[in-house]
Short mmCIF file of C-alpha atoms in Angstrom, two decimals:
data_model
loop_
_atom_site.label_atom_id
_atom_site.label_comp_id
_atom_site.label_asym_id
_atom_site.label_seq_id
_atom_site.Cartn_x
_atom_site.Cartn_y
_atom_site.Cartn_z
CA MET O 1 57.05 301.52 -122.13
CA SER O 2 59.80 299.32 -123.49
CA LEU O 3 58.98 296.37 -125.68
CA SER O 4 60.15 293.86 -123.08
CA ALA O 5 57.46 295.04 -120.73
CA LEU O 6 54.86 293.77 -123.17
CA LEU O 7 56.41 290.32 -123.42
CA PRO O 8 55.49 287.56 -121.00
CA PRO O 9 57.48 288.05 -117.80
CA LEU O 10 60.74 286.15 -117.50
CA LYS O 11 59.30 284.33 -114.53
CA SER O 12 56.48 282.87 -116.60
CA GLU O 13 57.08 279.12 -116.45
CA ASP O 14 55.65 278.54 -119.92
CA TRP O 15 58.23 280.80 -121.53
CA ARG O 16 61.23 280.24 -119.30
CA TYR O 17 63.34 278.45 -121.93
CA ALA O 18 62.51 280.83 -124.77
CA PRO O 19 65.30 283.23 -125.78
CA GLN O 20 64.19 286.86 -125.28
CA ALA O 21 65.14 287.93 -128.81
CA ALA O 22 63.09 285.14 -130.34
CA LEU O 23 60.20 285.94 -128.07
CA ALA O 24 60.21 289.57 -129.13
CA ALA O 25 60.02 288.48 -132.77
CA VAL O 26 57.03 286.17 -132.33
CA TRP O 27 55.09 288.12 -129.71
CA PRO O 28 52.12 288.36 -129.52
CA VAL O 29 51.27 284.86 -130.73
CA GLU O 30 47.99 284.56 -132.58
CA VAL O 31 45.65 281.95 -131.13
CA GLU O 32 44.26 279.36 -133.56
CA GLU O 33 41.08 277.77 -132.33
CA ILE O 34 40.10 274.19 -133.09
CA ARG O 35 36.72 273.04 -131.93
CA VAL O 36 35.56 269.44 -132.13
CA SER O 37 31.82 269.24 -131.74
CA ALA O 38 29.99 266.87 -129.44
CA GLY O 39 30.48 263.22 -130.36
CA ALA O 40 32.70 264.02 -133.35
CA SER O 41 36.11 262.57 -133.99
CA GLU O 42 38.97 264.44 -135.65
CA ARG O 43 42.63 264.14 -136.38
CA LEU O 44 45.30 266.76 -137.11
CA CYS O 45 49.00 266.56 -137.89
CA ILE O 46 51.19 269.63 -137.65
CA THR O 47 54.69 269.55 -139.09
CA GLN O 48 56.77 272.55 -138.20
CA GLN O 49 60.13 273.18 -139.82
CA GLY O 50 61.70 276.40 -138.70
CA GLY O 51 64.74 278.18 -140.05
CA GLU O 52 66.53 281.31 -138.87
CA GLU O 53 63.22 283.08 -138.22
CA PRO O 54 61.56 282.19 -134.92
CA ILE O 55 58.16 280.48 -135.17
CA ALA O 56 55.52 280.04 -132.49
CA ARG O 57 52.06 278.59 -132.80
CA GLN O 58 49.40 278.65 -130.14
CA LEU O 59 46.46 276.28 -130.50
CA LEU O 60 43.32 276.47 -128.48
CA VAL O 61 41.55 273.12 -128.64
CA VAL O 62 38.02 272.77 -127.38
CA LEU O 63 36.58 269.28 -127.18
CA GLU O 64 32.87 269.24 -126.56
CA ASP O 65 31.24 266.32 -124.77
CA ARG O 66 32.38 262.90 -126.06
CA ALA O 67 34.49 264.52 -128.78
CA GLU O 68 37.68 262.74 -129.81
CA PHE O 69 40.86 264.36 -131.09
CA ASP O 70 44.21 262.97 -132.15
CA LEU O 71 46.82 265.68 -132.47
CA THR O 72 50.30 264.92 -133.77
CA LEU O 73 53.06 267.51 -133.53
CA LEU O 74 56.28 267.04 -135.43
CA ASN O 75 58.77 269.76 -134.58
CA LEU O 76 61.68 269.37 -136.98
CA GLY O 77 64.01 272.17 -136.00
CA GLY O 78 64.69 275.87 -136.18
CA ALA O 79 66.43 278.66 -134.32
CA TYR O 80 63.27 278.87 -132.23
CA SER O 81 60.30 276.66 -132.99
CA ARG O 82 57.49 276.44 -130.49
CA ILE O 83 54.14 274.69 -130.59
CA ALA O 84 51.82 275.39 -127.68
CA VAL O 85 48.46 273.76 -127.08
CA GLU O 86 45.78 274.66 -124.59
CA ALA O 87 43.04 272.04 -124.59
CA HIS O 88 39.70 272.03 -122.80
CA LEU O 89 37.99 268.66 -122.44
CA GLY O 90 34.25 268.26 -122.06
CA LYS O 91 32.45 265.32 -120.52
CA GLY O 92 33.68 261.95 -121.81
CA ALA O 93 36.02 263.57 -124.34
CA ARG O 94 39.23 261.89 -125.47
CA LEU O 95 42.45 263.67 -126.43
CA PHE O 96 45.71 262.21 -127.66
CA ILE O 97 48.72 264.46 -128.18
CA GLY O 98 51.71 262.83 -129.80
CA GLY O 99 54.76 265.06 -130.04
CA VAL O 100 58.13 264.47 -131.66
CA GLN O 101 60.92 267.03 -131.59
CA LEU O 102 64.16 266.54 -133.47
CA GLY O 103 66.77 269.21 -132.85
CA GLY O 104 70.39 269.70 -133.83
CA GLY O 105 72.90 272.51 -134.20
CA GLY O 106 71.68 275.41 -132.09
CA ASP O 107 67.97 274.61 -132.41
CA VAL O 108 65.61 275.64 -129.62
CA LEU O 109 62.45 273.52 -129.79
CA GLU O 110 59.47 273.62 -127.50
CA ILE O 111 56.20 271.80 -127.07
CA VAL O 112 54.11 273.38 -124.36
CA THR O 113 50.74 271.95 -123.39
CA GLU O 114 48.02 272.64 -120.92
CA VAL O 115 45.25 270.07 -120.85
CA ILE O 116 42.26 271.05 -118.79
CA HIS O 117 39.75 268.43 -117.73
CA GLU O 118 36.67 270.54 -117.07
CA ALA O 119 34.05 267.79 -116.86
CA PRO O 120 33.88 264.16 -115.72
CA ASP O 121 35.09 261.03 -117.48
CA ALA O 122 37.41 262.58 -120.05
CA GLU O 123 40.66 260.95 -121.07
CA SER O 124 43.88 262.60 -122.15
CA ARG O 125 47.13 260.97 -123.17
CA GLN O 126 50.31 262.76 -124.14
CA VAL O 127 53.35 261.01 -125.58
CA ILE O 128 56.34 263.27 -126.23
CA ARG O 129 59.60 262.00 -127.71
CA SER O 130 62.50 264.38 -128.25
CA VAL O 131 65.93 263.87 -129.76
CA ALA O 132 68.63 266.50 -129.40
CA GLY O 133 72.13 266.64 -130.84
CA GLY O 134 74.77 269.37 -131.09
CA HIS O 135 73.91 272.29 -128.83
CA ALA O 136 70.18 271.99 -129.37
CA SER O 137 67.75 272.46 -126.54
CA VAL O 138 64.43 270.61 -126.60
CA THR O 139 61.75 271.37 -124.09
CA TYR O 140 58.43 269.91 -123.08
CA LEU O 141 56.36 271.76 -120.55
CA GLY O 142 53.07 270.04 -119.93
CA LYS O 143 50.38 270.61 -117.41
CA VAL O 144 47.32 268.48 -116.81
CA ARG O 145 44.74 270.35 -114.79
CA VAL O 146 41.74 268.53 -113.39
CA GLU O 147 39.00 270.90 -112.31
CA ARG O 148 36.75 270.45 -109.34
CA GLY O 149 34.03 267.95 -110.21
CA ALA O 150 35.90 266.38 -113.14
CA ASP O 151 35.73 262.96 -111.53
CA GLY O 152 36.57 259.90 -113.55
CA THR O 153 39.38 261.77 -115.30
CA ASP O 154 42.12 259.65 -116.84
CA GLY O 155 45.20 261.69 -117.71
CA ALA O 156 48.60 260.38 -118.73
CA GLN O 157 51.87 261.95 -119.79
CA SER O 158 54.83 260.01 -121.07
CA VAL O 159 57.85 262.18 -121.74
CA ARG O 160 61.20 260.91 -122.99
CA ALA O 161 64.22 262.60 -124.46
CA MET O 162 67.32 261.19 -126.05
CA LEU O 163 70.55 263.16 -126.13
CA LEU O 164 72.94 262.41 -128.98
CA ASP O 165 75.68 264.65 -127.64
CA ARG O 166 76.71 265.70 -124.16
CA THR O 167 76.33 269.32 -125.27
CA ALA O 168 72.60 269.00 -126.03
CA ILE O 169 69.93 269.90 -123.50
CA ALA O 170 66.52 268.42 -122.74
CA ASN O 171 64.06 270.11 -120.44
CA ALA O 172 60.99 268.21 -119.33
CA ARG O 173 58.37 269.29 -116.88
CA PRO O 174 55.27 267.14 -116.73
CA GLU O 175 52.94 268.63 -114.17
CA LEU O 176 49.65 267.70 -112.53
CA GLU O 177 47.19 270.02 -110.88
CA ILE O 178 44.26 268.10 -109.45
CA TYR O 179 41.17 269.56 -107.78
CA ALA O 180 38.87 266.53 -108.12
CA ASP O 181 38.80 263.42 -105.94
CA ASP O 182 38.25 260.45 -108.20
CA VAL O 183 40.94 260.74 -110.87
CA LYS O 184 43.61 258.60 -112.45
CA CYS O 185 46.66 260.55 -113.53
CA ALA O 186 50.08 259.21 -114.41
CA HIS O 187 53.23 260.84 -115.61
CA GLY O 188 56.64 259.50 -116.47
CA CYS O 189 59.72 261.30 -117.61
CA ALA O 190 63.16 260.13 -118.68
CA VAL O 191 66.19 261.65 -120.36
CA GLY O 192 68.88 259.33 -121.64
CA GLU O 193 71.35 258.30 -124.28
CA LEU O 194 71.15 255.47 -126.80
CA ASP O 195 71.84 252.09 -125.22
CA ALA O 196 75.50 251.30 -125.94
CA MET O 197 74.98 247.55 -125.68
CA GLY O 198 72.09 247.71 -128.16
CA LEU O 199 74.25 249.65 -130.59
CA PHE O 200 77.08 247.11 -130.25
CA TYR O 201 74.62 244.26 -130.78
CA LEU O 202 73.34 245.81 -134.02
CA ALA O 203 76.90 246.62 -135.15
CA SER O 204 77.99 243.04 -134.47
CA ARG O 205 75.45 241.98 -137.09
CA GLY O 206 76.95 244.32 -139.65
CA LEU O 207 74.98 247.55 -139.27
CA PRO O 208 77.17 250.65 -139.58
CA PRO O 209 76.91 252.93 -136.52
CA ALA O 210 74.79 255.64 -138.18
CA ALA O 211 72.29 253.08 -139.47
CA ALA O 212 72.12 251.38 -136.07
CA LYS O 213 71.48 254.71 -134.35
CA ALA O 214 68.86 255.74 -136.91
CA LEU O 215 67.04 252.44 -136.39
CA MET O 216 67.02 252.82 -132.62
CA LEU O 217 65.92 256.45 -132.81
CA GLN O 218 63.11 255.59 -135.23
CA ALA O 219 61.89 253.04 -132.71
CA PHE O 220 62.25 255.61 -129.94
CA ILE O 221 60.07 258.25 -131.60
CA ALA O 222 57.50 255.83 -133.08
CA GLU O 223 55.10 256.09 -130.13
CA GLY O 224 54.93 259.85 -130.58
CA LEU O 225 53.60 259.40 -134.11
CA GLU O 226 51.03 256.73 -133.25
CA GLY O 227 48.08 259.09 -133.45
CA ALA O 228 48.85 260.20 -137.01
CA GLY O 229 46.50 257.89 -138.86
CA GLU O 230 47.29 255.84 -141.93
CA SER O 231 47.22 258.56 -144.56
CA GLU O 232 49.78 260.78 -142.79
CA SER O 233 51.84 258.22 -140.94
CA ASP O 234 54.27 257.18 -143.69
CA ASN O 235 54.94 260.77 -144.61
CA LEU O 236 55.68 261.80 -140.99
CA HIS O 237 57.95 258.80 -140.46
CA ALA O 238 59.84 259.63 -143.66
CA LEU O 239 60.25 263.29 -142.66
CA ALA O 240 61.44 262.23 -139.21
CA LEU O 241 63.91 259.71 -140.62
CA THR O 242 65.44 262.27 -142.99
CA ARG O 243 65.83 264.66 -140.08
CA LEU O 244 67.31 261.97 -137.81
CA GLN O 245 69.84 261.06 -140.47
CA SER O 246 70.93 264.68 -140.79
CA LEU O 247 71.30 264.92 -136.99
CA LEU O 248 73.45 261.78 -137.00
CA GLU O 249 75.59 263.01 -139.89
CA ALA O 250 76.16 266.30 -138.09
CA GLY O 251 77.30 264.39 -135.02
CA GLN O 252 79.97 262.38 -136.82
CA MET U 1 91.39 231.52 -140.68
CA LEU U 2 91.91 233.04 -137.23
CA LYS U 3 95.32 233.59 -135.77
CA ILE U 4 95.43 235.12 -132.31
CA GLU U 5 98.90 235.88 -131.04
CA ASN U 6 99.78 236.89 -127.53
CA LEU U 7 96.55 238.89 -127.13
CA SER U 8 96.19 241.07 -124.05
CA ALA U 9 93.09 243.08 -123.22
CA THR U 10 91.79 245.17 -120.36
CA ILE U 11 88.39 246.32 -119.17
CA ALA U 12 88.52 249.62 -117.29
CA ASP U 13 92.30 249.20 -116.98
CA LYS U 14 91.91 245.76 -115.40
CA PRO U 15 93.91 243.13 -117.33
CA ILE U 16 91.68 240.19 -118.31
CA LEU U 17 93.41 238.57 -121.28
CA LYS U 18 97.11 238.07 -120.62
CA GLY U 19 98.90 236.82 -123.69
CA LEU U 20 96.39 234.50 -125.29
CA SER U 21 97.35 232.61 -128.44
CA LEU U 22 95.07 230.46 -130.55
CA ARG U 23 94.95 229.34 -134.16
CA ILE U 24 91.79 228.15 -135.89
CA ASN U 25 91.83 226.76 -139.43
CA ALA U 26 88.93 226.57 -141.86
CA GLY U 27 86.84 223.47 -141.34
CA GLU U 28 87.63 223.25 -137.61
CA ILE U 29 85.45 223.49 -134.56
CA HIS U 30 87.16 224.61 -131.37
CA ALA U 31 85.78 224.72 -127.87
CA ILE U 32 87.09 226.96 -125.12
CA MET U 33 86.25 225.94 -121.60
CA GLY U 34 87.33 227.40 -118.34
CA PRO U 35 86.31 228.47 -114.89
CA ASN U 36 84.24 231.58 -114.21
CA GLY U 37 86.23 234.77 -114.58
CA ALA U 38 88.88 233.18 -116.76
CA GLY U 39 88.25 235.65 -119.58
CA LYS U 40 86.10 233.52 -121.92
CA SER U 41 83.43 236.14 -122.61
CA THR U 42 86.08 238.87 -122.72
CA LEU U 43 87.77 236.95 -125.53
CA GLY U 44 84.50 236.89 -127.49
CA TYR U 45 83.76 240.58 -126.91
CA THR U 46 87.34 241.62 -127.69
CA LEU U 47 87.24 239.76 -130.99
CA GLY U 48 83.83 241.31 -131.71
CA GLY U 49 85.17 244.81 -130.93
CA ARG U 50 82.92 245.78 -128.04
CA PRO U 51 83.64 249.35 -126.89
CA GLY U 52 85.40 249.40 -123.53
CA TYR U 53 87.39 246.25 -124.24
CA GLU U 54 90.83 247.62 -124.89
CA VAL U 55 93.51 245.61 -126.62
CA THR U 56 96.85 246.31 -124.95
CA GLY U 57 99.02 243.85 -126.83
CA GLY U 58 99.23 241.12 -129.43
CA SER U 59 97.58 240.65 -132.80
CA VAL U 60 94.60 238.98 -134.43
CA ASP U 61 94.64 238.00 -138.07
CA PHE U 62 91.28 237.03 -139.55
CA ALA U 63 91.33 235.66 -143.10
CA GLY U 64 94.35 237.80 -143.94
CA GLN U 65 93.01 240.99 -142.35
CA ASP U 66 94.06 242.76 -139.17
CA LEU U 67 90.85 242.15 -137.24
CA LEU U 68 91.66 244.62 -134.48
CA ALA U 69 91.88 247.49 -136.98
CA LEU U 70 88.23 246.98 -138.02
CA ALA U 71 85.10 248.51 -136.47
CA PRO U 72 82.53 245.99 -135.16
CA HIS U 73 80.31 246.24 -138.26
CA GLU U 74 83.35 245.79 -140.53
CA ARG U 75 84.29 242.64 -138.61
CA ALA U 76 80.80 241.30 -139.31
CA ALA U 77 81.14 242.16 -142.99
CA ALA U 78 84.51 240.37 -143.04
CA GLY U 79 82.65 237.23 -141.93
CA LEU U 80 82.76 237.22 -138.13
CA PHE U 81 79.65 236.39 -136.13
CA LEU U 82 79.42 236.80 -132.37
CA GLY U 83 76.69 234.84 -130.64
CA PHE U 84 75.85 236.63 -127.40
CA GLN U 85 75.56 234.95 -124.03
CA TYR U 86 72.90 237.52 -123.17
CA PRO U 87 71.26 238.66 -126.42
CA VAL U 88 70.22 242.30 -126.16
CA GLU U 89 66.58 243.41 -126.24
CA ILE U 90 65.87 246.30 -128.60
CA PRO U 91 62.29 247.56 -128.24
CA GLY U 92 60.57 248.78 -131.37
CA VAL U 93 63.06 247.29 -133.85
CA SER U 94 61.99 244.03 -135.48
CA PHE U 95 64.40 241.19 -136.26
CA VAL U 96 63.51 241.08 -139.95
CA GLN U 97 63.82 244.83 -140.34
CA PHE U 98 67.26 245.10 -138.77
CA LEU U 99 68.62 241.82 -140.15
CA ARG U 100 67.75 242.72 -143.70
CA GLU U 101 69.42 246.09 -143.28
CA ALA U 102 72.44 244.46 -141.62
CA LEU U 103 72.76 241.75 -144.26
CA ASN U 104 72.47 244.23 -147.10
CA ALA U 105 75.04 246.53 -145.45
CA GLN U 106 77.38 243.51 -145.31
CA ARG U 107 76.65 242.61 -148.91
CA ARG U 108 77.21 246.14 -150.17
CA SER U 109 80.59 246.28 -148.47
CA ARG U 110 81.51 243.07 -150.35
CA ASP U 111 80.19 244.48 -153.65
CA GLU U 112 77.30 242.02 -153.69
CA ALA U 113 73.79 243.03 -154.74
CA PRO U 114 71.39 243.70 -151.84
CA LEU U 115 68.53 241.22 -151.30
CA SER U 116 65.00 242.36 -152.08
CA GLY U 117 62.32 242.14 -149.39
CA GLY U 118 60.97 238.93 -150.90
CA GLU U 119 64.37 237.28 -151.24
CA PHE U 120 65.26 238.19 -147.69
CA LEU U 121 62.03 236.83 -146.23
CA LYS U 122 62.50 233.56 -148.07
CA LEU U 123 66.00 233.23 -146.62
CA ALA U 124 64.82 234.18 -143.12
CA ARG U 125 61.95 231.69 -143.28
CA GLU U 126 64.30 228.91 -144.30
CA LYS U 127 66.74 229.59 -141.44
CA ALA U 128 63.94 230.03 -138.90
CA ALA U 129 62.56 226.63 -139.92
CA LEU U 130 66.00 225.12 -139.44
CA LEU U 131 65.92 226.28 -135.80
CA LYS U 132 62.21 225.37 -135.44
CA MET U 133 61.44 229.02 -134.81
CA ASP U 134 58.07 230.47 -135.71
CA MET U 135 58.61 233.08 -138.43
CA GLU U 136 56.10 235.32 -136.66
CA MET U 137 58.59 235.66 -133.79
CA MET U 138 61.16 237.06 -136.20
CA LYS U 139 58.76 239.86 -137.02
CA ARG U 140 58.67 240.91 -133.36
CA PRO U 141 60.98 243.43 -131.68
CA VAL U 142 64.50 242.08 -131.19
CA ASN U 143 64.54 239.64 -128.26
CA VAL U 144 61.81 241.53 -126.39
CA GLY U 145 59.73 239.13 -124.32
CA PHE U 146 61.69 236.12 -125.58
CA SER U 147 62.54 233.30 -123.17
CA GLY U 148 66.19 232.42 -122.67
CA GLY U 149 65.88 229.51 -125.08
CA GLU U 150 64.10 231.58 -127.72
CA LYS U 151 66.81 234.22 -127.57
CA LYS U 152 69.50 231.62 -128.19
CA ARG U 153 67.59 230.07 -131.07
CA ALA U 154 67.07 233.54 -132.53
CA GLU U 155 70.85 234.03 -132.33
CA MET U 156 71.30 230.89 -134.42
CA VAL U 157 68.68 232.05 -136.93
CA GLN U 158 70.64 235.28 -137.29
CA MET U 159 73.83 233.28 -137.80
CA GLY U 160 72.10 231.27 -140.52
CA ILE U 161 70.90 234.38 -142.31
CA LEU U 162 74.22 236.23 -142.10
CA ASP U 163 76.20 233.11 -143.11
CA PRO U 164 79.54 234.02 -141.48
CA LYS U 165 82.97 232.43 -142.05
CA LEU U 166 83.70 232.23 -138.34
CA ALA U 167 81.18 232.05 -135.50
CA ILE U 168 82.23 232.76 -131.94
CA LEU U 169 79.41 231.42 -129.79
CA ASP U 170 79.49 232.61 -126.19
CA GLU U 171 77.66 230.14 -123.96
CA THR U 172 75.00 229.44 -126.54
CA ASP U 173 74.04 226.44 -124.37
CA SER U 174 73.28 228.42 -121.22
CA GLY U 175 69.59 228.78 -120.45
CA LEU U 176 68.57 226.04 -122.87
CA ASP U 177 66.35 223.09 -122.06
CA ILE U 178 67.21 219.67 -123.51
CA ASP U 179 65.16 220.06 -126.68
CA ALA U 180 66.40 223.57 -127.39
CA LEU U 181 69.97 222.42 -126.78
CA ARG U 182 69.58 219.71 -129.42
CA ILE U 183 67.94 222.12 -131.88
CA CYS U 184 70.70 224.71 -131.42
CA GLY U 185 73.40 222.05 -131.68
CA GLU U 186 71.94 220.70 -134.90
CA GLY U 187 71.55 224.24 -136.19
CA ILE U 188 75.22 225.00 -135.56
CA ASN U 189 76.21 221.83 -137.42
CA ALA U 190 73.91 222.54 -140.36
CA ILE U 191 75.03 226.14 -140.74
CA MET U 192 78.70 226.07 -139.79
CA ARG U 193 80.16 222.56 -140.21
CA LYS U 194 81.61 223.19 -143.66
CA PRO U 195 85.15 223.06 -145.05
CA ASP U 196 85.30 226.83 -145.50
CA LYS U 197 83.88 227.78 -142.09
CA ALA U 198 84.99 227.55 -138.49
CA VAL U 199 83.45 227.79 -135.03
CA LEU U 200 84.75 228.81 -131.63
CA LEU U 201 82.43 227.55 -128.92
CA ILE U 202 82.73 229.15 -125.52
CA THR U 203 81.11 226.91 -122.96
CA HIS U 204 81.13 225.62 -119.41
CA TYR U 205 79.73 222.21 -120.08
CA GLN U 206 80.22 219.08 -122.11
CA ARG U 207 76.53 218.87 -123.02
CA LEU U 208 76.64 221.17 -126.08
CA LEU U 209 79.75 219.31 -127.26
CA ASP U 210 77.69 216.10 -127.38
CA TYR U 211 75.85 217.67 -130.31
CA VAL U 212 78.60 219.80 -131.79
CA GLN U 213 81.71 217.65 -131.68
CA PRO U 214 84.81 219.84 -131.40
CA ASP U 215 88.05 219.03 -133.14
CA PHE U 216 90.02 220.84 -130.46
CA VAL U 217 89.33 221.75 -126.85
CA HIS U 218 91.21 224.46 -124.97
CA VAL U 219 91.24 225.42 -121.33
CA LEU U 220 91.28 229.15 -120.65
CA ALA U 221 92.42 230.18 -117.19
CA GLY U 222 93.93 233.41 -115.90
CA GLY U 223 93.59 235.10 -119.28
CA ARG U 224 95.48 232.60 -121.41
CA ILE U 225 95.15 229.13 -122.89
CA VAL U 226 96.72 226.77 -120.38
CA LYS U 227 95.97 223.46 -122.03
CA SER U 228 94.82 222.19 -125.43
CA GLY U 229 93.76 218.78 -126.61
CA GLY U 230 91.20 216.81 -128.54
CA PRO U 231 87.55 216.16 -127.64
CA GLU U 232 88.64 213.85 -124.84
CA LEU U 233 89.91 216.88 -122.90
CA ALA U 234 86.34 218.12 -122.45
CA LEU U 235 85.30 214.77 -120.98
CA GLU U 236 88.30 214.81 -118.69
CA LEU U 237 87.38 218.30 -117.49
CA GLU U 238 83.80 217.27 -116.93
CA GLU U 239 84.97 214.36 -114.79
CA HIS U 240 87.81 215.89 -112.81
CA GLY U 241 87.20 219.65 -112.90
CA TYR U 242 89.41 222.50 -114.05
CA GLU U 243 91.76 222.48 -111.12
CA ALA U 244 92.80 218.88 -111.54
CA VAL U 245 93.23 219.05 -115.29
CA ALA U 246 94.66 222.47 -116.05
#
């Protein structure tokens, strides 16, 4: 049997933007389990900075009844850098996934999520903000699945990407799969470029173009880092800013 | 201070300014009036360097520099301020954050020491008070959720903080109620009526000129200045309309 036969099939939606060579290097991906016990509240920040070597992480998150979890994913670049999350929500659980991806050069970045509401009255919110320059490709594939009987579910996905160059690519696929009756699910998705009038306004006050862009991009990604908590927040913002500045320099 | 000679400009290949000439000396306040579509806002944007506004002829000298050769942020650092008719909303970026960065970028380019956070806030507070603007509003995202009048007052606060040599104010009076009009007018006088500064007011109406008395009034029509005069010209226009006067 050839190696490719062991890899996920090309038709698999969750892997469709992953280059085959990178996939072969990371496959099979070890699953890291995170369990938040009933009524507990936890927070985790993952910063992933890839290089030439492909990286893929697969998290399995289990939230027991009324558990709360704030997960922040900061994907800072790499030839292939993927963070995948499968989350199972118990009754009355609350999950926030904030994701920020900053890609330049030939980076291929992915955040892939599957949030499964298995019991009633759980809440999930996902905020993904991606910035891509050069020939980078940034992808978010996110599914919210509401199982039969998981009434009172509140699920939201907000997905936005900003392209710094016309050669960059953003893929976004927010997806809902609902088998319960009484649910509230919302998703929004937008891919755009920095507002030219906003940039001119900032420049007219004396801000050089790179500083004006960095300021607007910092504002753009801020929502994705909202779940980070005070102790980590400054550090993540600083890492993101350094990365944004390098993307802007590369684009000049 | 500003010497515009035979300036022509196009937007998307459509000629808007067609040989406009105007000279403004330090210490002077000029008003440009004119019918809709005459090119008033285009003049402001062209001088500010807005992308898409292409200069096809003529020259602009600003305090001894070729203004048209400078990027928008360099024009600001050289001492030009453009007050927007429709100030832009920028979610997530606060006034104080961006203004401090902008002011310090200007200062660095002039080899002046940057202001510390404390020094900047003191300056901002002083200018906000001048425009009767709550300092808390200046900590909010740029223009987001501001009323028309608040946006225009915030423009004047920015002008006060940046302390330009020349302010081009594009319809600062539009969208203002009577009180806000007076506050903005007094703000313009306090900040800009000085021997080493100058103002170009772009307006439709006499009412702002009641507060900010111009030394010269020009009528812009068809992309060029068709008539110039003293303050009495504005009154004449108000009474008889553009068609009769220009």
